[in-house]
Coordinates of C-alpha atoms in Angstrom, one line a residue:
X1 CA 0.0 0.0 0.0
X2 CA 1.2 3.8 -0.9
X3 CA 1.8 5.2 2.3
X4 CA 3.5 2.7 3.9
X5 CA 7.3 2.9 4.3
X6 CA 10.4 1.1 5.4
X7 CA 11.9 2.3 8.5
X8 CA 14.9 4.2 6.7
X9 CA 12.2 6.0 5.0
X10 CA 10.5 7.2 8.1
X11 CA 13.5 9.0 8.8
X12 CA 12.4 11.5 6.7
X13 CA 9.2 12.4 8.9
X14 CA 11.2 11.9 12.3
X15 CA 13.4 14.5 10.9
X16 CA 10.8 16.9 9.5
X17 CA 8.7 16.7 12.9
X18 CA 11.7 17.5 14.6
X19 CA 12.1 21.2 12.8
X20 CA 8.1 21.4 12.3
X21 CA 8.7 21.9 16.6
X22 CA 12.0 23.5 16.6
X23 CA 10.7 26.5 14.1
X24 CA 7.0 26.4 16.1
X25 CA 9.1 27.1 19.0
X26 CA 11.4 29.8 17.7
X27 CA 8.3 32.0 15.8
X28 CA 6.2 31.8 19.2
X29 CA 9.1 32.6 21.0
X30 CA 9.9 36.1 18.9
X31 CA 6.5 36.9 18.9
X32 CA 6.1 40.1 21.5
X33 CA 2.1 40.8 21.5
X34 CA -0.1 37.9 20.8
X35 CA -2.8 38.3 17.6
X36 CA -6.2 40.1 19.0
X37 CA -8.0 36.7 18.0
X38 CA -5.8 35.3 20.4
X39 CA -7.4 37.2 23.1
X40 CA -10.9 35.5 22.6
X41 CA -9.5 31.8 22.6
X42 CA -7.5 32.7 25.8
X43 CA -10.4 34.1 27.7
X44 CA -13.0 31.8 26.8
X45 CA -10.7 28.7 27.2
X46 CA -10.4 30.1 30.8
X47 CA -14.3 30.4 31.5
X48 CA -15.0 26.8 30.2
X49 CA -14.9 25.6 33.8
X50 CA -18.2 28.3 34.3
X51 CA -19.8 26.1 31.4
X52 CA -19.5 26.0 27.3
X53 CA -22.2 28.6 27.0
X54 CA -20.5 30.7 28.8
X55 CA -17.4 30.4 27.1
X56 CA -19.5 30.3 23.5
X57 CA -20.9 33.8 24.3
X58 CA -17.8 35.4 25.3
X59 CA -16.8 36.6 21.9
X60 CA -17.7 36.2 18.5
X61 CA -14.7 33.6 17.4
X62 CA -15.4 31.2 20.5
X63 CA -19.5 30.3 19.1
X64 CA -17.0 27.7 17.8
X65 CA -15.5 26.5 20.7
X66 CA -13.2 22.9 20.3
X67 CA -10.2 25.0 20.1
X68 CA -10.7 26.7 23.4
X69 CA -11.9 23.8 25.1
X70 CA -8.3 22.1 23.9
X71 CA -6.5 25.1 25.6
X72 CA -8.4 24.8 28.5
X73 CA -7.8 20.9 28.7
X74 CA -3.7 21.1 28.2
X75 CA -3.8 23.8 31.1
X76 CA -5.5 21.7 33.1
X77 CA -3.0 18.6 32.3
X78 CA 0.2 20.5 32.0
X79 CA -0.4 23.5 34.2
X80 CA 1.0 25.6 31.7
X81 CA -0.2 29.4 31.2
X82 CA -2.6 29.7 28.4
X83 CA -0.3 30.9 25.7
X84 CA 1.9 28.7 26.5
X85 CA -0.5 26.1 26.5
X86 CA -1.9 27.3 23.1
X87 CA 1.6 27.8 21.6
X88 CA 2.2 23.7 22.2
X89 CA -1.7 23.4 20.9
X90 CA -0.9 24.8 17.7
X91 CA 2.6 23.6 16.7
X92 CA 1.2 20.1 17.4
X93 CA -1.4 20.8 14.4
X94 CA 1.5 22.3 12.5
X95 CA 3.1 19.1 12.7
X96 CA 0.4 17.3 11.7
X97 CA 0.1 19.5 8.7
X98 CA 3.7 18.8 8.0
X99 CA 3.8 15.3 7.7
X100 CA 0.1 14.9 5.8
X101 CA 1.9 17.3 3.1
X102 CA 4.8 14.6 3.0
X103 CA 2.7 11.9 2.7
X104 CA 0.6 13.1 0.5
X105 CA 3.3 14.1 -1.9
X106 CA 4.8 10.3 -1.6
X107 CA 1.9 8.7 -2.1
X108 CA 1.7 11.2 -5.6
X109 CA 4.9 9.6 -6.5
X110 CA 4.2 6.3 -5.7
X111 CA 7.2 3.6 -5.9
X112 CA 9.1 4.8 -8.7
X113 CA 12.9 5.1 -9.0
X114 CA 13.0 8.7 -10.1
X115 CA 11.3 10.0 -7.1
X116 CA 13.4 8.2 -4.5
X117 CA 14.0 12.1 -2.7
X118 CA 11.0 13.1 -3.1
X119 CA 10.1 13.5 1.0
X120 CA 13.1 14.9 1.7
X121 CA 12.0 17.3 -1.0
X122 CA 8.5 17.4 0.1
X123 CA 10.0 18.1 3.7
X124 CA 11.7 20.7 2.6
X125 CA 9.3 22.6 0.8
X126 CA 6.7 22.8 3.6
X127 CA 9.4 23.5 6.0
X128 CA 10.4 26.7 4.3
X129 CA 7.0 27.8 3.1
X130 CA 7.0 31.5 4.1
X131 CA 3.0 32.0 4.7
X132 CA 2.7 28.9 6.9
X133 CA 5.4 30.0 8.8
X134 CA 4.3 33.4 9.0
X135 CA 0.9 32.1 10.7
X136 CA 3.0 30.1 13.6
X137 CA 3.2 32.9 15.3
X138 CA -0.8 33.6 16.1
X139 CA -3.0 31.7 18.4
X140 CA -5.8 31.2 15.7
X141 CA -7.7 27.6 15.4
X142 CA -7.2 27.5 11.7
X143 CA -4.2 25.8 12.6
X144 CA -5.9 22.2 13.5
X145 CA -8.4 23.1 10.3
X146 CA -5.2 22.5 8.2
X147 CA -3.8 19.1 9.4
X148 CA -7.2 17.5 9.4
X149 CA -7.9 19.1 6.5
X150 CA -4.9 17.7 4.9
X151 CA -5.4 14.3 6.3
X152 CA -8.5 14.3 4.6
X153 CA -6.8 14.9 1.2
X154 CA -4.3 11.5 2.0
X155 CA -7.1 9.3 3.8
X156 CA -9.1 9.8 0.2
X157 CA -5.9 9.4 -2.1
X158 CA -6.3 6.2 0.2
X159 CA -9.5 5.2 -0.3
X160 CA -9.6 5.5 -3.6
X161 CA -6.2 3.1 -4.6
X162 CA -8.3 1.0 -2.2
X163 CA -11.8 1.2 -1.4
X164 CA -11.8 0.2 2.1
X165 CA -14.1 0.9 5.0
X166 CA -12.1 2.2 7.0
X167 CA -10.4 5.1 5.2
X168 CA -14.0 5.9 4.2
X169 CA -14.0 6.3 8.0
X170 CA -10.9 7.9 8.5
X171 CA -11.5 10.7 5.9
X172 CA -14.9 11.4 7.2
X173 CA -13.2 12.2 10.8
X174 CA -10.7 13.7 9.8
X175 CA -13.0 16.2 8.1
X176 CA -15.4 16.1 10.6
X177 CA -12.4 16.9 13.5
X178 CA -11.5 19.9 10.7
X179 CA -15.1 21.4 11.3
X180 CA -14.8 21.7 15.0
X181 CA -12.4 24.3 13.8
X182 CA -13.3 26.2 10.9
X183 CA -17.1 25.6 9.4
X184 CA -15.4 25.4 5.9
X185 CA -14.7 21.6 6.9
X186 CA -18.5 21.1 6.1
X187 CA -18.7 22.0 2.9
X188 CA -15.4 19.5 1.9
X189 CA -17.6 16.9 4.1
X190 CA -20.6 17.7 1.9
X191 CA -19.1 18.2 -1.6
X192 CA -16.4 15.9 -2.1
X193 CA -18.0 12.8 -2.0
X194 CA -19.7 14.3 -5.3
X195 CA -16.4 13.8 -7.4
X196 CA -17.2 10.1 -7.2
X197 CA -19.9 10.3 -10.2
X198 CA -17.4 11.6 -12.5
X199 CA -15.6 8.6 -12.2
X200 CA -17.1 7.2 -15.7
X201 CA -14.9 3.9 -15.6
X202 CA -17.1 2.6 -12.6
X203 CA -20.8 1.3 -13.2
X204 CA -23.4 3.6 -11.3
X205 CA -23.9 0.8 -8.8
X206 CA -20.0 1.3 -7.8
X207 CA -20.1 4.6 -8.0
X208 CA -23.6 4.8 -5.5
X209 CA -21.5 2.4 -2.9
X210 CA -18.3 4.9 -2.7
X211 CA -20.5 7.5 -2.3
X212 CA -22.8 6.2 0.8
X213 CA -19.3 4.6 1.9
X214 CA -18.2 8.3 1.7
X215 CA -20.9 9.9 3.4
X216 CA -22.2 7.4 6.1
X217 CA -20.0 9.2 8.9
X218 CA -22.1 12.4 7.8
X219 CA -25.2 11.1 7.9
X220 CA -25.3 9.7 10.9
X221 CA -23.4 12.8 12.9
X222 CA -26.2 14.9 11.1
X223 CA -29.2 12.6 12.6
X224 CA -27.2 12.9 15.8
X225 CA -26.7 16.6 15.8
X226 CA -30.5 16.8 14.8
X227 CA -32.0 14.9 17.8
X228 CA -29.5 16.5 19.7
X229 CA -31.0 20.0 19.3
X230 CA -34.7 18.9 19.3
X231 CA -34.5 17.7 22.5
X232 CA -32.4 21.1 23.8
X233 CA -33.7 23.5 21.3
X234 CA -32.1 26.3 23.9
X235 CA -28.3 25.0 22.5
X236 CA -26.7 27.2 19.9
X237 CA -26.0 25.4 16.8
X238 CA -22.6 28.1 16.7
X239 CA -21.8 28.7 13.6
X240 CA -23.9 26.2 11.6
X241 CA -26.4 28.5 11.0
X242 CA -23.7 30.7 8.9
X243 CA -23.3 27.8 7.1
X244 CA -26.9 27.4 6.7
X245 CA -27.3 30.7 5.6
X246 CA -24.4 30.6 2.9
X247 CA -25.8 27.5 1.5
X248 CA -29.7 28.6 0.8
X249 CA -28.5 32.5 0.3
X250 CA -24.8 32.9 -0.3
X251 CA -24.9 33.6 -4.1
X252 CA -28.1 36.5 -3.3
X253 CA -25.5 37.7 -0.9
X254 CA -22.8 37.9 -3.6
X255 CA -24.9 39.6 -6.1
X256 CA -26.5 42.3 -3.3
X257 CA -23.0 43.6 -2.7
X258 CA -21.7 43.2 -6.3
X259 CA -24.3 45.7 -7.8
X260 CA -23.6 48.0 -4.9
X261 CA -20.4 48.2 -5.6
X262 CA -20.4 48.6 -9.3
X263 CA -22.8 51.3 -8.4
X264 CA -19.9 52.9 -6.5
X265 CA -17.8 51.9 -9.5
X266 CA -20.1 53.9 -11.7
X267 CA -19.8 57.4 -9.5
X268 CA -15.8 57.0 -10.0
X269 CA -16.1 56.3 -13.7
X270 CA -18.4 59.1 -14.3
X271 CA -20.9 58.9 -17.1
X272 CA -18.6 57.9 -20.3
X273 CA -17.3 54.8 -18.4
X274 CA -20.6 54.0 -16.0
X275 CA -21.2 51.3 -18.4
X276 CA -18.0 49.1 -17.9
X277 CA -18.2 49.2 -14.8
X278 CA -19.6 45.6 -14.0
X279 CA -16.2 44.6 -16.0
X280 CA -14.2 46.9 -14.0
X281 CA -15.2 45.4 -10.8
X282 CA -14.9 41.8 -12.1
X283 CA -11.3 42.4 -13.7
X284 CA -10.5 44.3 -10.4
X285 CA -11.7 41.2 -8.4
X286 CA -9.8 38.9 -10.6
X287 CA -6.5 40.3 -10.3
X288 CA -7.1 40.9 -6.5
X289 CA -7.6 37.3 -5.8
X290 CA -5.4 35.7 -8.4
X291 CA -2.3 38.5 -6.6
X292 CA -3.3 37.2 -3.2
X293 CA -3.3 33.3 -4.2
X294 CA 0.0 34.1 -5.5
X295 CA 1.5 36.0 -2.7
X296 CA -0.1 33.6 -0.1
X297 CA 1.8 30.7 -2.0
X298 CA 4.8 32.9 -2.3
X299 CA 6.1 34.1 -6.1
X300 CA 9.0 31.1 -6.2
X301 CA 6.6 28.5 -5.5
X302 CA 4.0 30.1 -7.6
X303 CA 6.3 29.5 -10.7
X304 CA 7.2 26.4 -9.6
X305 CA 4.0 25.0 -9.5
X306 CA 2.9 26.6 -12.8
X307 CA 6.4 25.4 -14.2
X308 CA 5.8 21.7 -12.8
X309 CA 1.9 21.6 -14.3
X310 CA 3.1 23.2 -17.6
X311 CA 6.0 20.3 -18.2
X312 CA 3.0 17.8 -16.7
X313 CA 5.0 16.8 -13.6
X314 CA 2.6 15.7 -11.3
X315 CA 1.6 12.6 -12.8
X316 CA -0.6 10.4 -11.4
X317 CA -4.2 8.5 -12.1
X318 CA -6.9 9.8 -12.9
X319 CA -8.9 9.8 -9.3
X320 CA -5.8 11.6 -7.4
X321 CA -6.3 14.4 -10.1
X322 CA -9.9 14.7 -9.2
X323 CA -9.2 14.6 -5.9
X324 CA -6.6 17.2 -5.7
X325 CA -8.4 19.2 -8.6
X326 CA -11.7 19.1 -6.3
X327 CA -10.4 20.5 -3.4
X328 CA -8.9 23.2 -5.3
X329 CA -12.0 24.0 -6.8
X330 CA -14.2 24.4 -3.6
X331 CA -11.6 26.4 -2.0
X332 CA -11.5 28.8 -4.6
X333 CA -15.5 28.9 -4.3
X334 CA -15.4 29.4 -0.7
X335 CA -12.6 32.2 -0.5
X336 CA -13.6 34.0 -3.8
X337 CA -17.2 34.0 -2.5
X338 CA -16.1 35.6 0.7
X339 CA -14.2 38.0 -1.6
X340 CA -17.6 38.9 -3.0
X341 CA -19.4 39.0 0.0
X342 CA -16.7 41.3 2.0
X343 CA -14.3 43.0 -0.1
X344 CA -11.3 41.6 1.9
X345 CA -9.4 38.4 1.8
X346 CA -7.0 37.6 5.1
X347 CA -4.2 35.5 4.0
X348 CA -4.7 33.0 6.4
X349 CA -8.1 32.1 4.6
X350 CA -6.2 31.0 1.6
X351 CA -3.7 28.9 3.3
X352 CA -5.8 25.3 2.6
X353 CA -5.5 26.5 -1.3
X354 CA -1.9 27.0 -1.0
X355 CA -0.9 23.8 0.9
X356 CA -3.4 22.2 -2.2
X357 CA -1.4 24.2 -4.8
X358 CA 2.0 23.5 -2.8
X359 CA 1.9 19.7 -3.7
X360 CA 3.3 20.2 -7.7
X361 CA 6.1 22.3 -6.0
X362 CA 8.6 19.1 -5.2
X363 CA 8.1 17.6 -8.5
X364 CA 9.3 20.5 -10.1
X365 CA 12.3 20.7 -7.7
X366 CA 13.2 16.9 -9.1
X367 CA 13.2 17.7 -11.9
X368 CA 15.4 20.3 -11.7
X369 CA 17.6 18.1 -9.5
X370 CA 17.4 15.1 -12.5
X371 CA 18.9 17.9 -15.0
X372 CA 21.5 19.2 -12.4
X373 CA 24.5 17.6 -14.6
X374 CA 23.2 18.8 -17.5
X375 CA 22.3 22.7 -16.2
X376 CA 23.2 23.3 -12.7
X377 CA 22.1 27.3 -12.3
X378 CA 18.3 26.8 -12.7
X379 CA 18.4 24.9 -9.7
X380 CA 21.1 26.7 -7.9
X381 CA 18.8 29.9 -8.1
X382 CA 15.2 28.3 -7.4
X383 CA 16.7 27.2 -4.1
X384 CA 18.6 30.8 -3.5
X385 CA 14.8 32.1 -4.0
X386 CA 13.3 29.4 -1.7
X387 CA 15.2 30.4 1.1
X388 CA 15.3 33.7 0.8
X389 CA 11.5 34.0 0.5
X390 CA 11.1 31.8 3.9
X391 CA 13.4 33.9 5.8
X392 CA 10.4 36.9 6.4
X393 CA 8.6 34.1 7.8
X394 CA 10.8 32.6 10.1
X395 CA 12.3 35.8 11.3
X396 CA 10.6 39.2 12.5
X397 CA 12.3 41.6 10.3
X398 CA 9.2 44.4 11.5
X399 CA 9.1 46.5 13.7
X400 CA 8.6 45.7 17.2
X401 CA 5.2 45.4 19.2
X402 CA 6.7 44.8 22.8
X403 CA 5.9 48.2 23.5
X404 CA 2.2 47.7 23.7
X405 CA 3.2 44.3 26.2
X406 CA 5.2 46.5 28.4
X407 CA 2.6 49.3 28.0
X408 CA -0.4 46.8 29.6
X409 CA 2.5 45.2 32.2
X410 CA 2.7 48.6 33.8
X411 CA -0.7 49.5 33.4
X412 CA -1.1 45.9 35.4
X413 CA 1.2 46.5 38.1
X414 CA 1.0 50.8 38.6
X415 CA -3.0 51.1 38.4
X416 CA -5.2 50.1 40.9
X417 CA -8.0 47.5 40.3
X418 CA -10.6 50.2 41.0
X419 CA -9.5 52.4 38.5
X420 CA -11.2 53.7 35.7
X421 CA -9.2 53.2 32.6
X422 CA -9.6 53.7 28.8
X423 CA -8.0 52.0 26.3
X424 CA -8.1 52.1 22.1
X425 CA -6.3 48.9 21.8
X426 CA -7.3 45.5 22.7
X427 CA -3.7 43.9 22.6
X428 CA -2.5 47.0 25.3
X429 CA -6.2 46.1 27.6
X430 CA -5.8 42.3 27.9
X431 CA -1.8 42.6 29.4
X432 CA -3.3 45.3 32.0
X433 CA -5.3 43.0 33.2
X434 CA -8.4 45.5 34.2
X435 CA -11.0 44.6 32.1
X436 CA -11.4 40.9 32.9
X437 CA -14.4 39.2 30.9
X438 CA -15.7 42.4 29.8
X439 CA -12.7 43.4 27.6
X440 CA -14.4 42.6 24.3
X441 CA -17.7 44.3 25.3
X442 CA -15.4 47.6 26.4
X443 CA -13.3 46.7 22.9
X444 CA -15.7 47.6 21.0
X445 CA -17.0 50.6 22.9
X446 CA -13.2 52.2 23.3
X447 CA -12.2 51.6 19.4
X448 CA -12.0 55.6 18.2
X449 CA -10.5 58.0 20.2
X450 CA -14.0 60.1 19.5
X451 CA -15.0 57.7 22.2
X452 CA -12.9 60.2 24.8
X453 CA -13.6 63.6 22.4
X454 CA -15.0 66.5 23.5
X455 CA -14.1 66.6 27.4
X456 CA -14.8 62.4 27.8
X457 CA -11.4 61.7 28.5
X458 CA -12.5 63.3 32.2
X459 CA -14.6 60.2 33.3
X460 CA -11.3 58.0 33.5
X461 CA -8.9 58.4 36.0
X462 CA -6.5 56.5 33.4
X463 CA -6.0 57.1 29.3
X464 CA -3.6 54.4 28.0
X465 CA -3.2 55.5 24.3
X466 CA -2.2 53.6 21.0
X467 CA -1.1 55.5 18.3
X468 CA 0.4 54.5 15.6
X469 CA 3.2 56.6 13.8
X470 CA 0.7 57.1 10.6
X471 CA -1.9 58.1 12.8
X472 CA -0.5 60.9 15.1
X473 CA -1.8 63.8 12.7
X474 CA -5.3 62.0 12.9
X475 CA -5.3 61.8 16.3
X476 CA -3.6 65.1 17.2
X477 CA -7.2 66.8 18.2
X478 CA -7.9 64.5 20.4
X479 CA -4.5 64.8 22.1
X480 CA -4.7 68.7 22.0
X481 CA -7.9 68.8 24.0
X482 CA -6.5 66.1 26.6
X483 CA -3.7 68.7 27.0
X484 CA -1.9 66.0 30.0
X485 CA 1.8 65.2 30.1
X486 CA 2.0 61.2 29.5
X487 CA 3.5 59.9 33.2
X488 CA 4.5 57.4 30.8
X489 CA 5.2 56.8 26.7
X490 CA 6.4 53.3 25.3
X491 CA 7.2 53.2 21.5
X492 CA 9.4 51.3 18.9
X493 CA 11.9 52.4 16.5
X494 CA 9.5 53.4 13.8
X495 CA 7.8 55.7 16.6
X496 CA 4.5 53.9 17.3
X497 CA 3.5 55.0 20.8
X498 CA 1.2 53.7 24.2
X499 CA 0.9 57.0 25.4
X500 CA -0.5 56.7 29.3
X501 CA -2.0 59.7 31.2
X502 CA -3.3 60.2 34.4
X503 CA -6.6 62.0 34.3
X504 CA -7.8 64.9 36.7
X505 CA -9.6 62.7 39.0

């Protein structure tokens, strides 16, 4: 069976887990400031002993709680803090993600002779791809969505060299553990199973036993689920109902915000070019998306993988193109549809294309090793470009947050608990340690400095300021009519400030 590899061989994945860990620990160890998501795992993972509804309604990210209820649990074990706990949380899914990729790409390759590197290859690829890297260093649950998801993507290359129960089983879990993180999970669970129709070489009858093999896990989790919130119709279904509501009225959401915005499109063009605009927007779109797919996957492996699918590379049966082709498909549905919807793409959300798209990368790269006698430099300068690409995400060449850490330190140790105190910045109120579970609810209130305009400021007996250097002209009314002398200002280099005042009171 594919997949299955002599001791020497798992050397390879012993060695890759062993840097997947050692570079999980190095980015979360230069990380300053954790990510303001961050914040909302951490506090509801700690109010999950006062009950999962508790810890649901905290904030908006924890309505889908398994990845604060896994922080909570390792605290509990380990005794850990809960970034550290999360930290060890996240690098084990980063490791998981790691050695799916490598599998994945062996199981591609199969048994034969001219791919004999190809998870060392494969190892070093994901080791060195800068975006997932990057992300190592935020507490976010998408991290867990990406090994399960790319489980998933082996346990089917499984299933369908050898149509057993069990990986049936296996890639319906895995999935189904990938929901409990990101709701996108679902709509793998409920499309792939699809592709299995367009196998033509297979009767119908075949065909209608791989799919009910495919979705018996799903079925019988949804009956589950269903008599499950009959019987406590009080529960929250989390975020299901999003997906609910993207299913029966996604596209009329698409379309809603599409005419408004060609109808902004149409006040910029004026009157000779109002007509284009629909074509505007959709060419503006386009490139938007197709610039962020290729950034996300980084420009070296970018070229790479349209080098290795122009010189036909990846070659492999007929099913494993569907089923890699499939999940790029509904990935590119999902994020280009939230395009639509929000005119904003996070990188992170395009991550489970990228590690997709990241699988023709290491054919590419042995091929260019196979032609290393005959022309050395192509090779010589697509690894020079590899590496230097992954450095930005391995290393923090910004500039510096741990100002706003030591800004919410001192606020924590030089301000009374019965103070009043007014921050803009969520990252500079959770490390003073005032706001307790009311941080988000205060968040929200506190996020303009208008908040504190026009003689405000006066109710707090504390101002703890964020400004960044772009923003001091924007915010230099507000700090005219304050008119205090900071007792204490913590900045970086590039001259971003926590400016901290003592009111009048």
């Amino acid at each position: 069976m594919y997949g299955v590899k002599s001791p020497s061989s798992s050397f390879v994945y012993w060695v890759a887990a062993f840097f997947s860990l050692l570079l999980s620990i190095w980015i979360a160890s230069q990380e300053t400031v954790i990510n303001p998501d961050a914040i909302c795992y951490l506090q509801s993972a700690a109010i999950i002993k006062q009950g999962i509804h508790a810890a649901m309604n905290l904030c908006p990210q924890a309505k889908w709680p398994f990845y604060s209820l896994l922080i909570a649990g390792v605290v509990s074990i380990t005794k850990l803090s809960y970034v550290v706990a999360a930290y060890a949380v996240d690098s084990i899914f980063s490791l998981i993600t790691v050695l799916a990729f490598i599998a994945i790409v062996a199981f591609i390759a199969g048994e034969k002779k001219a791919y004999s590197s190809i998870r060392w290859v494969a190892a070093f690829v994901i080791l060195l791809a800068h975006e997932f890297n990057a992300v190592k260093a935020y507490i976010i649950r998408d991290h867990g969505f990406w090994g399960f998801y790319l489980l998933s993507i082996l346990f089917l290359l499984y299933y369908f060299h050898e149509p057993r129960w069990r990986y049936a089983l296996a890639w319906s879990i895995s999935l189904l553990v990938a929901t409990l993180f990101r709701i996108e999970g679902a709509i793998f669970l409920l499309a792939i199973p699809f592709i299995t129709f367009f196998e033509s070489k297979k009767n119908i009858i075949i065909r209608c036993k791989v799919f009910f093999q495919l979705n018996s896990m799903t079925w019988l989790v949804g009956l589950a689920m269903s008599a499950w919130f009959l019987f406590h119709p009080s529960y929250s279904s989390g975020r299901l109902s999003e997906l609910q509501f993207q299913l029966l009225h996604g596209m009329m959401f698409f379309e809603q915000n599409f005419q408004l915005k060609t109808a902004g499109f149409m006040n910029v063009l004026g009157n000779n070019g109002a007509r284009d605009a629909s074509l505007v927007l959709i060419l503006t779109l386009l490139a938007w998306y197709v610039l962020s797919v290729i950034a996300n996957l980084s420009w070296i492996y970018s070229a790479l993988f349209i080098y290795s699918g122009w010189k036909k590379l990846l070659v492999t049966t007929p099913a494993t193109r569907w089923i890699l082709w499939s999940y790029i498909l509904i990935n590119v549905a999902v994020t280009a549809l939230f395009l639509g919807q929000n005119m904003f793409l996070s990188k992170r959300y395009l991550i489970a294309l990228s590690l997709v798209l990241m699988l023709w990368v290491p054919f590419a790269l042995i091929y260019l090793m196979q032609r290393w006698r005959q022309k050395k430099w192509p090779l010589i300068v697509v690894l020079l470009c590899i590496v230097f690409s992954s450095l930005g995400g391995i290393f923090n060449f910004g500039y510096s947050k741990r100002y706003v850490q030591e800004a919410g330190r001192w606020l924590a140790v030089n301000v009374p608990q019965h103070a009043v105190v007014y921050s803009n910045d969520l990252q500079v109120m959770y490390y003073s340690c005032h706001f307790g579970n009311q941080i988000f609810d205060k968040a929200q209130a506190f996020s303009t400095l208008e908040t504190i305009a026009h003689g405000r400021w006066k109710k707090y007996d504390y101002l703890a300021l964020r400004i960044d250097q772009k923003e001091l002209s924007s915010a230099s009314g507000v700090l005219q009519e304050i008119n205090l002398t900071p007792i204490q200002i913590f900045h970086n280099k590039r001259g971003d400030q926590v400016r901290i005042y003592r009111g009048h009171s």
